[in-house]
Amino acid sequence: MKYVDEFRDGALARGLGAAIARELQTGRRYAFMEFCGGHTHAISRYGVADLLPAGVRMVHGPGCPVCVLPIGRIDQAISLALDHGTTVCTYADTLRVPASGGRSMLRARAEGADIRMVYSATDALELACREPARQVVFFAIGFETTTPPTAVVIRHAARLGLKNFSVLCCHVLTPAAITAILASPAVSAPDAVPLDGFVGPAHVSTVIGSRPYAGFAAAFRKPVVIAGFEPLDVMQAILMLVRQVNDGRAEVENQFTRAVTASGNLKAQALVSEVLVARDSFEWRGLGELPASALRLADVYADLDAELRFGLSYRPVPDHPACECGAILRGIRAPRECSLFGTVCTPENPMGSCMVSSEGACAAHYTYGRFRDFPIVAA
Ligand code: SF4
């Protein structure tokens, strides 16, 4: 296929649905987690769940960049603007993630904080170059997809010798999160749906390749199929997962061969390794503190680390007590199982991070009216 609309062909999608149904073993139920928010969005937007046979259930994972940002990190960014007088630049979705005290970065801006939306890390660097009297902080978030552009900007700022630019680095790592989900006692609890495998992320895998998934696929005996973001990509990946489960295999397969290789983008990986190193530990919303699951600036670039420059400390803050984002990000609750879903919590007034971005499970369900998804609790 050459064109995007061919990957959205209804007849082909129904054919794939029928092919999946034919492969199912009688009486067996299959549950697969789509790790990535892009897949969650595609599944909701294109009604993929409606095309799957009743025996196949999709469980949403934590792969939405703003969803996994804990409140404490948003508080740090707000503090940089309000308490330290800096100009904080970040991506649009981040501005709406709930912080503590009913705040968000947008609301802090209404209180006078200089917080700006940018399209890229480069925008933040250019602002620092244009206005040398202003301390500019780039609040860097996201998985491996957005990490290389941040690394480029840090290296460039160092070469320019900029003294008014720094980065609050909250980039997180996909393999660590999947491992944490599989190792979580909640996932193996008697009332949880046992996961049979993963639809692996698309864009992340273009950077890291397919190889990093091999370790936990083997250790936890869970197949992974990396898939593109179009509906036929996702359905083909589900068919490949069903076949692996039926064969008793737990391999890493690549459906998204038009963009993903085994090794990934080696140039980007080398750049990231030069500029950023693993943190000992990092708090994820919903998953808690995970070792070696996020990045900070390497010691040689410490001058550009906003946490060090402004002496920030980290204070964990619990979510709204009624918000089920944590359980949704661990794959043990569905959005409509939250009592706030669609009433108190909407995309216009998000109470939790999963309702903010189009990649968040709650926002995707709300936007595309997918209120009748399968219950998560095992039948
Ligand atoms: S509906 Fe809102 S409050 Fe409930 S889990 Fe989703 S984001 Fe959190």
PDB file of N, CA and C and ligand atoms in Angstrom, residues 322-325 328 335 338 340-341 345 351-355 362, ligand 1:
ATOM      1  N   ALA A 322     -10.674  10.889  43.645  1.00  0.00           N
ATOM      2  CA  ALA A 322     -11.665  10.162  42.826  1.00  0.00           C
ATOM      3  C   ALA A 322     -11.147   9.840  41.432  1.00  0.00           C
ATOM      4  N   CYS A 323      -9.979  10.352  41.078  1.00  0.00           N
ATOM      5  CA  CYS A 323      -9.445  10.151  39.718  1.00  0.00           C
ATOM      6  C   CYS A 323      -8.830   8.753  39.604  1.00  0.00           C
ATOM      7  N   GLU A 324      -9.191   8.042  38.548  1.00  0.00           N
ATOM      8  CA  GLU A 324      -8.701   6.673  38.345  1.00  0.00           C
ATOM      9  C   GLU A 324      -7.553   6.621  37.341  1.00  0.00           C
ATOM     10  N   CYS A 325      -6.935   7.776  37.070  1.00  0.00           N
ATOM     11  CA  CYS A 325      -5.861   7.784  36.062  1.00  0.00           C
ATOM     12  C   CYS A 325      -4.784   6.733  36.359  1.00  0.00           C
ATOM     13  N   ILE A 328      -5.968   3.387  35.339  1.00  0.00           N
ATOM     14  CA  ILE A 328      -6.101   3.324  33.875  1.00  0.00           C
ATOM     15  C   ILE A 328      -4.726   3.185  33.233  1.00  0.00           C
ATOM     16  N   PRO A 335     -11.728   3.905  31.273  1.00  0.00           N
ATOM     17  CA  PRO A 335     -12.135   5.283  31.570  1.00  0.00           C
ATOM     18  C   PRO A 335     -13.532   5.397  32.157  1.00  0.00           C
ATOM     19  N   CYS A 338     -14.395   5.356  35.925  1.00  0.00           N
ATOM     20  CA  CYS A 338     -14.150   6.494  36.821  1.00  0.00           C
ATOM     21  C   CYS A 338     -15.455   7.255  37.007  1.00  0.00           C
ATOM     22  N   LEU A 340     -15.949  10.228  37.701  1.00  0.00           N
ATOM     23  CA  LEU A 340     -15.907  11.607  37.209  1.00  0.00           C
ATOM     24  C   LEU A 340     -15.985  11.693  35.690  1.00  0.00           C
ATOM     25  N   PHE A 341     -15.854  10.547  35.020  1.00  0.00           N
ATOM     26  CA  PHE A 341     -15.747  10.530  33.557  1.00  0.00           C
ATOM     27  C   PHE A 341     -16.977  11.142  32.887  1.00  0.00           C
ATOM     28  N   CYS A 345     -15.371  15.524  34.904  1.00  0.00           N
ATOM     29  CA  CYS A 345     -14.123  15.533  34.126  1.00  0.00           C
ATOM     30  C   CYS A 345     -14.408  15.418  32.632  1.00  0.00           C
ATOM     31  N   MET A 351      -9.887  16.733  35.094  1.00  0.00           N
ATOM     32  CA  MET A 351      -9.539  16.558  36.507  1.00  0.00           C
ATOM     33  C   MET A 351      -8.303  15.669  36.637  1.00  0.00           C
ATOM     34  N   GLY A 352      -8.028  14.908  35.602  1.00  0.00           N
ATOM     35  CA  GLY A 352      -6.870  14.027  35.610  1.00  0.00           C
ATOM     36  C   GLY A 352      -6.127  14.142  34.291  1.00  0.00           C
ATOM     37  N   SER A 353      -4.896  13.638  34.261  1.00  0.00           N
ATOM     38  CA  SER A 353      -4.059  13.816  33.077  1.00  0.00           C
ATOM     39  C   SER A 353      -4.579  13.031  31.872  1.00  0.00           C
ATOM     40  N   CYS A 354      -5.315  11.931  32.097  1.00  0.00           N
ATOM     41  CA  CYS A 354      -5.762  11.105  30.970  1.00  0.00           C
ATOM     42  C   CYS A 354      -6.854  11.785  30.143  1.00  0.00           C
ATOM     43  N   MET A 355      -7.387  12.917  30.630  1.00  0.00           N
ATOM     44  CA  MET A 355      -8.432  13.631  29.901  1.00  0.00           C
ATOM     45  C   MET A 355      -7.857  14.831  29.154  1.00  0.00           C
ATOM     46  N   CYS A 362      -8.879   8.595  28.521  1.00  0.00           N
ATOM     47  CA  CYS A 362     -10.178   9.206  28.849  1.00  0.00           C
ATOM     48  C   CYS A 362     -10.599  10.192  27.766  1.00  0.00           C
TER      49      CYS A 362
HETATM   50  S1  SF4 B   1     -12.185  10.627  33.772  1.00  0.00           S
HETATM   51 FE1  SF4 B   1     -10.849  12.270  34.484  1.00  0.00          FE
HETATM   52  S2  SF4 B   1     -10.674  11.977  36.678  1.00  0.00           S
HETATM   53 FE2  SF4 B   1     -11.461  10.055  35.815  1.00  0.00          FE
HETATM   54  S3  SF4 B   1      -9.650   8.806  35.387  1.00  0.00           S
HETATM   55 FE3  SF4 B   1     -10.090   9.942  33.521  1.00  0.00          FE
HETATM   56  S4  SF4 B   1      -8.838  11.788  33.692  1.00  0.00           S
HETATM   57 FE4  SF4 B   1      -8.908  10.897  35.768  1.00  0.00          FE
END
